[in-house]
Tab-separated table of C-alpha atoms in Angstrom:
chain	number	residue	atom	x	y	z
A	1	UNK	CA	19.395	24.320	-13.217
A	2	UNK	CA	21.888	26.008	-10.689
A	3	UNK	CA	19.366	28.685	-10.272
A	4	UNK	CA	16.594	27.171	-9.975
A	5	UNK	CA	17.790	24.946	-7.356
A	6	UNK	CA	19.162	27.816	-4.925
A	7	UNK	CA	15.480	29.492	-5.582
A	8	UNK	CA	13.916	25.980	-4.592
A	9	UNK	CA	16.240	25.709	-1.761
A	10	UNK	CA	15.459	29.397	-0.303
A	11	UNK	CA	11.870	28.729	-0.908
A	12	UNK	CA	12.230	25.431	1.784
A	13	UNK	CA	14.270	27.231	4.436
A	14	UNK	CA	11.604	29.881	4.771
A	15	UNK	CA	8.656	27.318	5.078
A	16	UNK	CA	10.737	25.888	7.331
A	17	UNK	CA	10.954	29.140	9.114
A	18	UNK	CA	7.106	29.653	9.150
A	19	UNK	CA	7.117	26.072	10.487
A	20	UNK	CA	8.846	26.516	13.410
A	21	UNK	CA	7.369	30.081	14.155
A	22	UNK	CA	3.933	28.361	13.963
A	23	UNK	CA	4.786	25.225	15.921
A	24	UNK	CA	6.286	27.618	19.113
A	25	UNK	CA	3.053	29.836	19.484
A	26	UNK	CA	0.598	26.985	18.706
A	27	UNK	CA	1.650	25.136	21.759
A	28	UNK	CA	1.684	28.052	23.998
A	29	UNK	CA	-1.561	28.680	23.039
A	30	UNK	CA	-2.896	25.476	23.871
A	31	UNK	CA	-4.839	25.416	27.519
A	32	UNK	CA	-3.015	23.627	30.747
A	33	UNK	CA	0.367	24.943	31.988
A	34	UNK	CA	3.832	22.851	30.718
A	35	UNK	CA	5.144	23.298	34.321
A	36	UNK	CA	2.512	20.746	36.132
A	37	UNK	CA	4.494	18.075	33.938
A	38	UNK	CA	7.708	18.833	35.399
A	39	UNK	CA	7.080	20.603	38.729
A	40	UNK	CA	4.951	19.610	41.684
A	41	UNK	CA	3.005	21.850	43.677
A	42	UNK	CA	4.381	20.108	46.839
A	43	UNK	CA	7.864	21.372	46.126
A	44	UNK	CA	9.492	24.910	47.656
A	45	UNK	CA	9.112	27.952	46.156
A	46	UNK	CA	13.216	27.489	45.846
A	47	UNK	CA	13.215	23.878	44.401
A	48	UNK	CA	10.360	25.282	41.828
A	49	UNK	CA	11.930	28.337	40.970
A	50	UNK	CA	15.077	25.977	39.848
A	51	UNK	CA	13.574	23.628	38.178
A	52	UNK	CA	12.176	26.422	36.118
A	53	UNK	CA	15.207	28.007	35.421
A	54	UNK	CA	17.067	24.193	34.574
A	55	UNK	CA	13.964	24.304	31.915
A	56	UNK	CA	14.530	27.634	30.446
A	57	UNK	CA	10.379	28.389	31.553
A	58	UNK	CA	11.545	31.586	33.799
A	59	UNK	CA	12.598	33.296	31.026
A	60	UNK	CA	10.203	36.143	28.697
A	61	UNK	CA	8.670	34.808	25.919
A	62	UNK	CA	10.452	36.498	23.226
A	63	UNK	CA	13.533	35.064	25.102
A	64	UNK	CA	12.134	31.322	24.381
A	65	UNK	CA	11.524	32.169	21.335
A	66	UNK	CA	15.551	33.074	20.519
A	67	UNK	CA	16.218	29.986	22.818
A	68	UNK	CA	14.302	27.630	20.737
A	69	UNK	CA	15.278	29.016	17.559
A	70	UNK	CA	19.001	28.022	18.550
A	71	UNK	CA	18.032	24.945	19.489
A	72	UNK	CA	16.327	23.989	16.052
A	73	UNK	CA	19.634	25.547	14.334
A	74	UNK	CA	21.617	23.929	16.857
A	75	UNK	CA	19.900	20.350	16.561
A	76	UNK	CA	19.864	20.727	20.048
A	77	UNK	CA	15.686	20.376	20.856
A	78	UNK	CA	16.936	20.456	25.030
A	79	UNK	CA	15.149	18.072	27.257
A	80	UNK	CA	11.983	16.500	27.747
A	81	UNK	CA	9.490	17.835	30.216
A	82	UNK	CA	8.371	14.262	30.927
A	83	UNK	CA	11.743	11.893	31.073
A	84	UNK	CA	13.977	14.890	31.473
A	85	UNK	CA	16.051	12.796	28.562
A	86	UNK	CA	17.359	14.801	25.578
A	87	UNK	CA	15.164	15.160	22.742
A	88	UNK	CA	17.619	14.568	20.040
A	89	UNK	CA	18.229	11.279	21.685
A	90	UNK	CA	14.364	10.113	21.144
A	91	UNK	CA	13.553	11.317	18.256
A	92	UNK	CA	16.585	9.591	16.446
A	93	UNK	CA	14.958	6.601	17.706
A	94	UNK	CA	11.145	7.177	16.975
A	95	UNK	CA	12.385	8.844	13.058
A	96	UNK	CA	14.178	5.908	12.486
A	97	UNK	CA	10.808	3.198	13.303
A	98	UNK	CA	8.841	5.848	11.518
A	99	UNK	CA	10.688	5.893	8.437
A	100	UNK	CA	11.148	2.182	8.191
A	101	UNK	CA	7.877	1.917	8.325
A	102	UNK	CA	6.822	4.043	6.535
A	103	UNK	CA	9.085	3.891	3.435
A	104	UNK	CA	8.413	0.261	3.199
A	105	UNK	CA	4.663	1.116	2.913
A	106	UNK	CA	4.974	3.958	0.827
A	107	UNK	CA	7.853	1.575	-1.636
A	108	UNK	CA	5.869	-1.288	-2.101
A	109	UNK	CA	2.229	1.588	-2.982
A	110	UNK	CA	4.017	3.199	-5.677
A	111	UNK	CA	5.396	0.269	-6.667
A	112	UNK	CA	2.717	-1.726	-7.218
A	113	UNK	CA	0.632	0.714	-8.266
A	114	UNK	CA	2.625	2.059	-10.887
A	115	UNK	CA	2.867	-1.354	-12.936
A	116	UNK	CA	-0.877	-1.914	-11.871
A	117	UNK	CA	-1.817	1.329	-13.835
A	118	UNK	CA	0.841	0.269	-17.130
A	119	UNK	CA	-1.407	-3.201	-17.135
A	120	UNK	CA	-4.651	-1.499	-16.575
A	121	UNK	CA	-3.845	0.783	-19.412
A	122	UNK	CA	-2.185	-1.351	-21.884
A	123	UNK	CA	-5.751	-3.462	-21.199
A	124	UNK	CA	-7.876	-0.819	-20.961
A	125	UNK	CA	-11.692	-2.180	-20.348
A	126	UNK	CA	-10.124	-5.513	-19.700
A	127	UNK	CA	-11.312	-7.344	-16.136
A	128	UNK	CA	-7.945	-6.409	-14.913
A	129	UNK	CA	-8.661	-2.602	-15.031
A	130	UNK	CA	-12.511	-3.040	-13.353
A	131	UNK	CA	-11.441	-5.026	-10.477
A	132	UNK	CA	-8.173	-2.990	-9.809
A	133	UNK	CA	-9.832	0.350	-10.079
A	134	UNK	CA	-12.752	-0.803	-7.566
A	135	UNK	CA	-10.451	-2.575	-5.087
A	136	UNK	CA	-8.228	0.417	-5.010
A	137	UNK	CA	-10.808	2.962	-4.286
A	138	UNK	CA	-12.513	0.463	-1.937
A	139	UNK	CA	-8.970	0.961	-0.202
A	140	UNK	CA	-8.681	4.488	-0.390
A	141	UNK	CA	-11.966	5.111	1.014
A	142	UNK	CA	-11.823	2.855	3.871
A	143	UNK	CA	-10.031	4.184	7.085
A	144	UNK	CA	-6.602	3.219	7.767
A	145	UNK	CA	-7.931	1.662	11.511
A	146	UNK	CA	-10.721	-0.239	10.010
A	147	UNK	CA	-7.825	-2.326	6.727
A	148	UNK	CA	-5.472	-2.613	10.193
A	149	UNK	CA	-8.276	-4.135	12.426
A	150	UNK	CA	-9.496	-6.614	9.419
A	151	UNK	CA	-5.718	-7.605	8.760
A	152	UNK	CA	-5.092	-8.192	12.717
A	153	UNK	CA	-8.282	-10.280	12.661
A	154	UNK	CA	-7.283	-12.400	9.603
A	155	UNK	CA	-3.913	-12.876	9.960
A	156	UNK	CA	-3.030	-12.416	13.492
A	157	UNK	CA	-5.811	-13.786	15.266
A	158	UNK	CA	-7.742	-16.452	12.928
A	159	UNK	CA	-4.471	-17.740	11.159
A	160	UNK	CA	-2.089	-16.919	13.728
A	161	UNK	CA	0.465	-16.689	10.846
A	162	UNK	CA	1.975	-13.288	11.681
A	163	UNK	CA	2.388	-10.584	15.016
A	164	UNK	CA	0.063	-8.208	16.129
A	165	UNK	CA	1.780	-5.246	17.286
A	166	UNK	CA	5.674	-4.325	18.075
A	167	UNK	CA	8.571	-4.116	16.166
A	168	UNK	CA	10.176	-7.700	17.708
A	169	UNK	CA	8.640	-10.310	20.349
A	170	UNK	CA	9.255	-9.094	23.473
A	171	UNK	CA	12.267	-9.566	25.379
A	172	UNK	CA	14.238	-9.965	22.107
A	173	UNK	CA	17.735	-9.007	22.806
A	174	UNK	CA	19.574	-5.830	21.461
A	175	UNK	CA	21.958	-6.639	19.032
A	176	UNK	CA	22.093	-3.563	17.099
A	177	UNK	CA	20.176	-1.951	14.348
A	178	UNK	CA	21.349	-4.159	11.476
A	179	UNK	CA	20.826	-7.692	13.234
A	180	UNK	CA	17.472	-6.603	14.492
A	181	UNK	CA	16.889	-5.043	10.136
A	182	UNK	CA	18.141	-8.367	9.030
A	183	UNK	CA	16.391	-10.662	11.335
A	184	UNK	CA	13.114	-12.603	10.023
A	185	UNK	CA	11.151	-11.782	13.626
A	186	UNK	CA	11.758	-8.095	12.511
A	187	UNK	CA	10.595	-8.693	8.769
A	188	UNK	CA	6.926	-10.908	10.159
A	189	UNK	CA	6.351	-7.694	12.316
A	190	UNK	CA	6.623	-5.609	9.002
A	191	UNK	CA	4.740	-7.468	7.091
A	192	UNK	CA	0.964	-6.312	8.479
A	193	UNK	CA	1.698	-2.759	9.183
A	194	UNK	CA	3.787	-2.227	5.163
A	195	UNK	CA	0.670	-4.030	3.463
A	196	UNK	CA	-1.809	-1.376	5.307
A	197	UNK	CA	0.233	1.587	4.646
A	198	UNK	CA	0.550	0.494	0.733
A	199	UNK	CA	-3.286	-0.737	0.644
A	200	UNK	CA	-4.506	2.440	1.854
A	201	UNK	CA	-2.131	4.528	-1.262
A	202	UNK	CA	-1.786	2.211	-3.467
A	203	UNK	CA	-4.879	3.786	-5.533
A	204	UNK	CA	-3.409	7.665	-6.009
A	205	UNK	CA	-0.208	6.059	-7.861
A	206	UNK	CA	-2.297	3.168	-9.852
A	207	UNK	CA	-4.906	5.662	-11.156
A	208	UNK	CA	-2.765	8.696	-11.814
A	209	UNK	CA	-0.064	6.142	-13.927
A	210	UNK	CA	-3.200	4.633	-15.935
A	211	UNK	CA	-4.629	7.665	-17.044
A	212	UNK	CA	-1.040	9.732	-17.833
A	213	UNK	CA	-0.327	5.957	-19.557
A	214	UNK	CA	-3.667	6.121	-21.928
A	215	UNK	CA	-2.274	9.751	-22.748
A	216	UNK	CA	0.862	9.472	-23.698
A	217	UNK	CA	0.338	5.613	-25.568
A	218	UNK	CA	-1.834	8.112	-27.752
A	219	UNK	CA	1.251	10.429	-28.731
A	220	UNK	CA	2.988	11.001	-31.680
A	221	UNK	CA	6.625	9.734	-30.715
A	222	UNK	CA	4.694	6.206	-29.042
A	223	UNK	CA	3.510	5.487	-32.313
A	224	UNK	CA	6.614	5.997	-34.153
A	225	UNK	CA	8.127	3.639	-31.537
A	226	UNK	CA	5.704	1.406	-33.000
A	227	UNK	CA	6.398	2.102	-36.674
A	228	UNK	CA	9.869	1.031	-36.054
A	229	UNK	CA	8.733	-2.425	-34.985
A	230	UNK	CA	9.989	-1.848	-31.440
A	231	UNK	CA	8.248	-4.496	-29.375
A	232	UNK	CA	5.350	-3.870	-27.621
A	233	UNK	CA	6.966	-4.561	-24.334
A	234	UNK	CA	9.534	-2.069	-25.140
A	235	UNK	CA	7.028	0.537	-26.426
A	236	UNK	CA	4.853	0.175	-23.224
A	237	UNK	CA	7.653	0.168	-20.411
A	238	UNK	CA	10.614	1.788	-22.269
A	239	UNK	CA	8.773	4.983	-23.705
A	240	UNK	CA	5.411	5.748	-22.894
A	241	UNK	CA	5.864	4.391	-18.626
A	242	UNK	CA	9.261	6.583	-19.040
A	243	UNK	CA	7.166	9.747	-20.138
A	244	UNK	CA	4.036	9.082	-18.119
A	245	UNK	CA	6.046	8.394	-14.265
A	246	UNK	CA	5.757	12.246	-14.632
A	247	UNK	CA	2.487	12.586	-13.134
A	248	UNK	CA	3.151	9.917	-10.499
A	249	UNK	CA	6.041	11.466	-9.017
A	250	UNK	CA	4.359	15.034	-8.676
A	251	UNK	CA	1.929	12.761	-6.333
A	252	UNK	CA	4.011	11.130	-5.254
A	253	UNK	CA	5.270	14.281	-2.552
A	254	UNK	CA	1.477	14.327	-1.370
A	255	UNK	CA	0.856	10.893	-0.988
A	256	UNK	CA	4.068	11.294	1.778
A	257	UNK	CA	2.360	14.506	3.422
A	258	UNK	CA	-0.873	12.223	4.134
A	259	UNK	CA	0.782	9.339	5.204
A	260	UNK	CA	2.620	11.205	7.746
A	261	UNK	CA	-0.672	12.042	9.292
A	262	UNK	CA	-1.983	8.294	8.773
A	263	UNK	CA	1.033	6.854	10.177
A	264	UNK	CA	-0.086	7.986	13.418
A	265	UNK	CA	-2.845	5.443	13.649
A	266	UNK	CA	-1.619	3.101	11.825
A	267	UNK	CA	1.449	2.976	14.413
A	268	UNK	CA	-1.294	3.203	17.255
A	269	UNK	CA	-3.093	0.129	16.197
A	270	UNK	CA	0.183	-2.422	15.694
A	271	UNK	CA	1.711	-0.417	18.303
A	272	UNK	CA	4.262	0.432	16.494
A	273	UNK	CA	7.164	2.669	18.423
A	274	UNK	CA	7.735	5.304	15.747
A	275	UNK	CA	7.408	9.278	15.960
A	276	UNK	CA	3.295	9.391	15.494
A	277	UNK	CA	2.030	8.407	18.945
A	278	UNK	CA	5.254	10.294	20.624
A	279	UNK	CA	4.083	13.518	18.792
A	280	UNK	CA	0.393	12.849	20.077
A	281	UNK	CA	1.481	11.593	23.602
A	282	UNK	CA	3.461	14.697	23.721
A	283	UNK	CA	1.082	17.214	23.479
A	284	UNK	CA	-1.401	16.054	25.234
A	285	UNK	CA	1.251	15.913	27.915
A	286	UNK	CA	2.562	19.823	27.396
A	287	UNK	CA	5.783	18.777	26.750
A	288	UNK	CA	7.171	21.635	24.225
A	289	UNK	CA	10.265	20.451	23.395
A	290	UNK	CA	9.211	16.895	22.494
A	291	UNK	CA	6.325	18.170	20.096
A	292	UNK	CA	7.863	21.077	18.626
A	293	UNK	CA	10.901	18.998	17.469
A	294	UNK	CA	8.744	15.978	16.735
A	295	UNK	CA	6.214	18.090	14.185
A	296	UNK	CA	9.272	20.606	12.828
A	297	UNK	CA	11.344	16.954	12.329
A	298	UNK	CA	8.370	15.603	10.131
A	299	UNK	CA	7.458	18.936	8.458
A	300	UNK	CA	11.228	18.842	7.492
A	301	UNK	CA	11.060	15.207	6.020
A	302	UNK	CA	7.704	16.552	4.025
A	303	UNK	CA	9.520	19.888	2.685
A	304	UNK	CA	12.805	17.922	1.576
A	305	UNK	CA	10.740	15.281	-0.412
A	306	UNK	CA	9.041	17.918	-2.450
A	307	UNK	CA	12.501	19.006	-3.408
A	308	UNK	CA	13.715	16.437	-4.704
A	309	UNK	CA	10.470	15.385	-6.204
A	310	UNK	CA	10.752	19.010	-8.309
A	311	UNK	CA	14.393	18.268	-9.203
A	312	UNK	CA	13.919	14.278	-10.154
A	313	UNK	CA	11.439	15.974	-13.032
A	314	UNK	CA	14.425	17.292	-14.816
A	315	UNK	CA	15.495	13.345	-15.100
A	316	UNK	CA	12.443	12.011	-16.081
A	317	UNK	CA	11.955	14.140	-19.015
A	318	UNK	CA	15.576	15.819	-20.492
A	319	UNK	CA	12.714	18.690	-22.073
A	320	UNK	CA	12.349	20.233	-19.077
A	321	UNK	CA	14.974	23.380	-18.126
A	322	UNK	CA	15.121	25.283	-14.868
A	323	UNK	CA	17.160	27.906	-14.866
A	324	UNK	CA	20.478	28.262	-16.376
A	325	UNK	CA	23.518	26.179	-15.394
């Protein structure tokens, strides 16, 4: 096990590595010049030439390269090209709306879908497993914009029973992270956003559980569970879900990768305030150190999720060995 998680862990640091190599050159190769964000023309050739220099854009490239490097290391992205504000200060705030967001979502799809998929196969044929299997891939075939539009229109607009966009009603006072978590004008701004995210997911979890569930209720040790005159409740939840969560949480790492992508319009429609329309806003705008720090930030939430994903399989089924301890 020891080995196989400091194989698993070199493995991640040189993605990351690749990552961040990728994410420097890809924005210098993209067309417009950074320094038009930060420096106007109207300036001296002095006042330019410092303001260059203050931004570390003087120096060779191979030199930004090192510089940037430290930074990531460092946790120390520099400063915006836009605000002049330091990166690590934003992007604590935009992760931490992004990942509320998004784990709620991504909580209540696996959820859900995993006890959709027990039902579905415990009553396999049934109406329950028609309509669930056609309403899910309805769900996962349907852009996230157009299930965020039709719940704004319901709910928001027709009803008027929740908010359209934000995190709280405006000009809501700051009271700190935990009273604004804890507070029910918070949890109705939730509400729309968390039942898109987990409508448009809900399907990979429900049908991969199902169809591991009609495999393993066919096993030898689920019907000697049955011999023993375990109940049926028991035998479904207690041994065969146990066995069959395997394939759900090996998609469970990929359903994350997509929804980072999603989550950028899906924060875009309810105008959410979360890392996905910073990232975009950045680089259209040029500004290096936002984006590079934004994209190596998520890539690093994606990479550390697939880790533990690999090492939770070693709970989930005591047969599995990696390594030696």
């Amino acid at each position: 096990m020891t080995l196989y998680i400091a194989r698993r862990l070199t493995s991640s640091l040189i993605t990351l590595l690749g990552v961040a190599v990728i994410l420097f050159v890809l924005f210098r190769l993209m067309p417009g010049d950074p320094t038009a964000q930060v420096i106007s023309p109207a300036l001296d050739q002095a006042a330019q030439a410092r303001l260059k220099h203050a931004f570390g854009l003087d120096l060779p490239m191979w030199q930004q390269f090192f510089v940037y490097i430290k930074n990531m290391l460092s946790l120390q992205w520099g400063q915006s090209f836009t605000t002049g504000q330091p990166v690590a200060d934003l992007l604590g705030h935009w992760l931490l709306n992004t990942m509320l967001l998004m784990s709620a979502g991504l909580v209540l799809a696996v959820v859900v879908g995993v006890l959709l998929g027990i039902l579905m196969a415990a009553r396999r044929g049934g109406a329950l497993d028609h309509v669930a299997t056609v309403a899910g891939l309805v769900f996962q075939a349907a852009p996230p914009f157009v299930i965020a539009i039709v719940l704004l229109i319901a709910f928001s607009y027709k009803l008027e029973l929740l908010p359209s966009s934000g995190m709280v009603a405006a000009g809501t006072d700051d009271n700190g992270i935990w009273a604004m978590l804890t507070s029910a004008d918070f949890l109705r701004h939730l509400i729309l956003p968390t039942i898109t995210i987990s409508a448009v997911y809900v399907a990979t979890p429900m049908l991969v559980m199902r169809d591991s569930m009609l495999e393993v209720l066919g096993s030898d040790f689920v019907e000697f569970a049955r011999a023993k005159g375990l109940k049926p409740s028991r035998v479904l939840f207690g041994h065969a879900a146990r066995n069959a969560l395997l394939a759900v949480v090996t998609v469970s790492s990929l359903i994350l990768g997509f929804a980072i992508g999603g989550q950028i319009v899906i924060e875009t429609v309810f105008s959410w305030p979360g890392m996905g329309k910073a990232m975009v806003d950045a680089a259209l705008q040029h500004d290096y150190p936002v984006a590079q720090a934004a994209f190596f930030l998520m890539a690093v939430v994606v990479i550390v999720m697939n880790l533990l994903t690999d090492l939770s399989y070693s709970f989930l089924d005591p047969r599995i060995r990696f390594g030696t301890t």
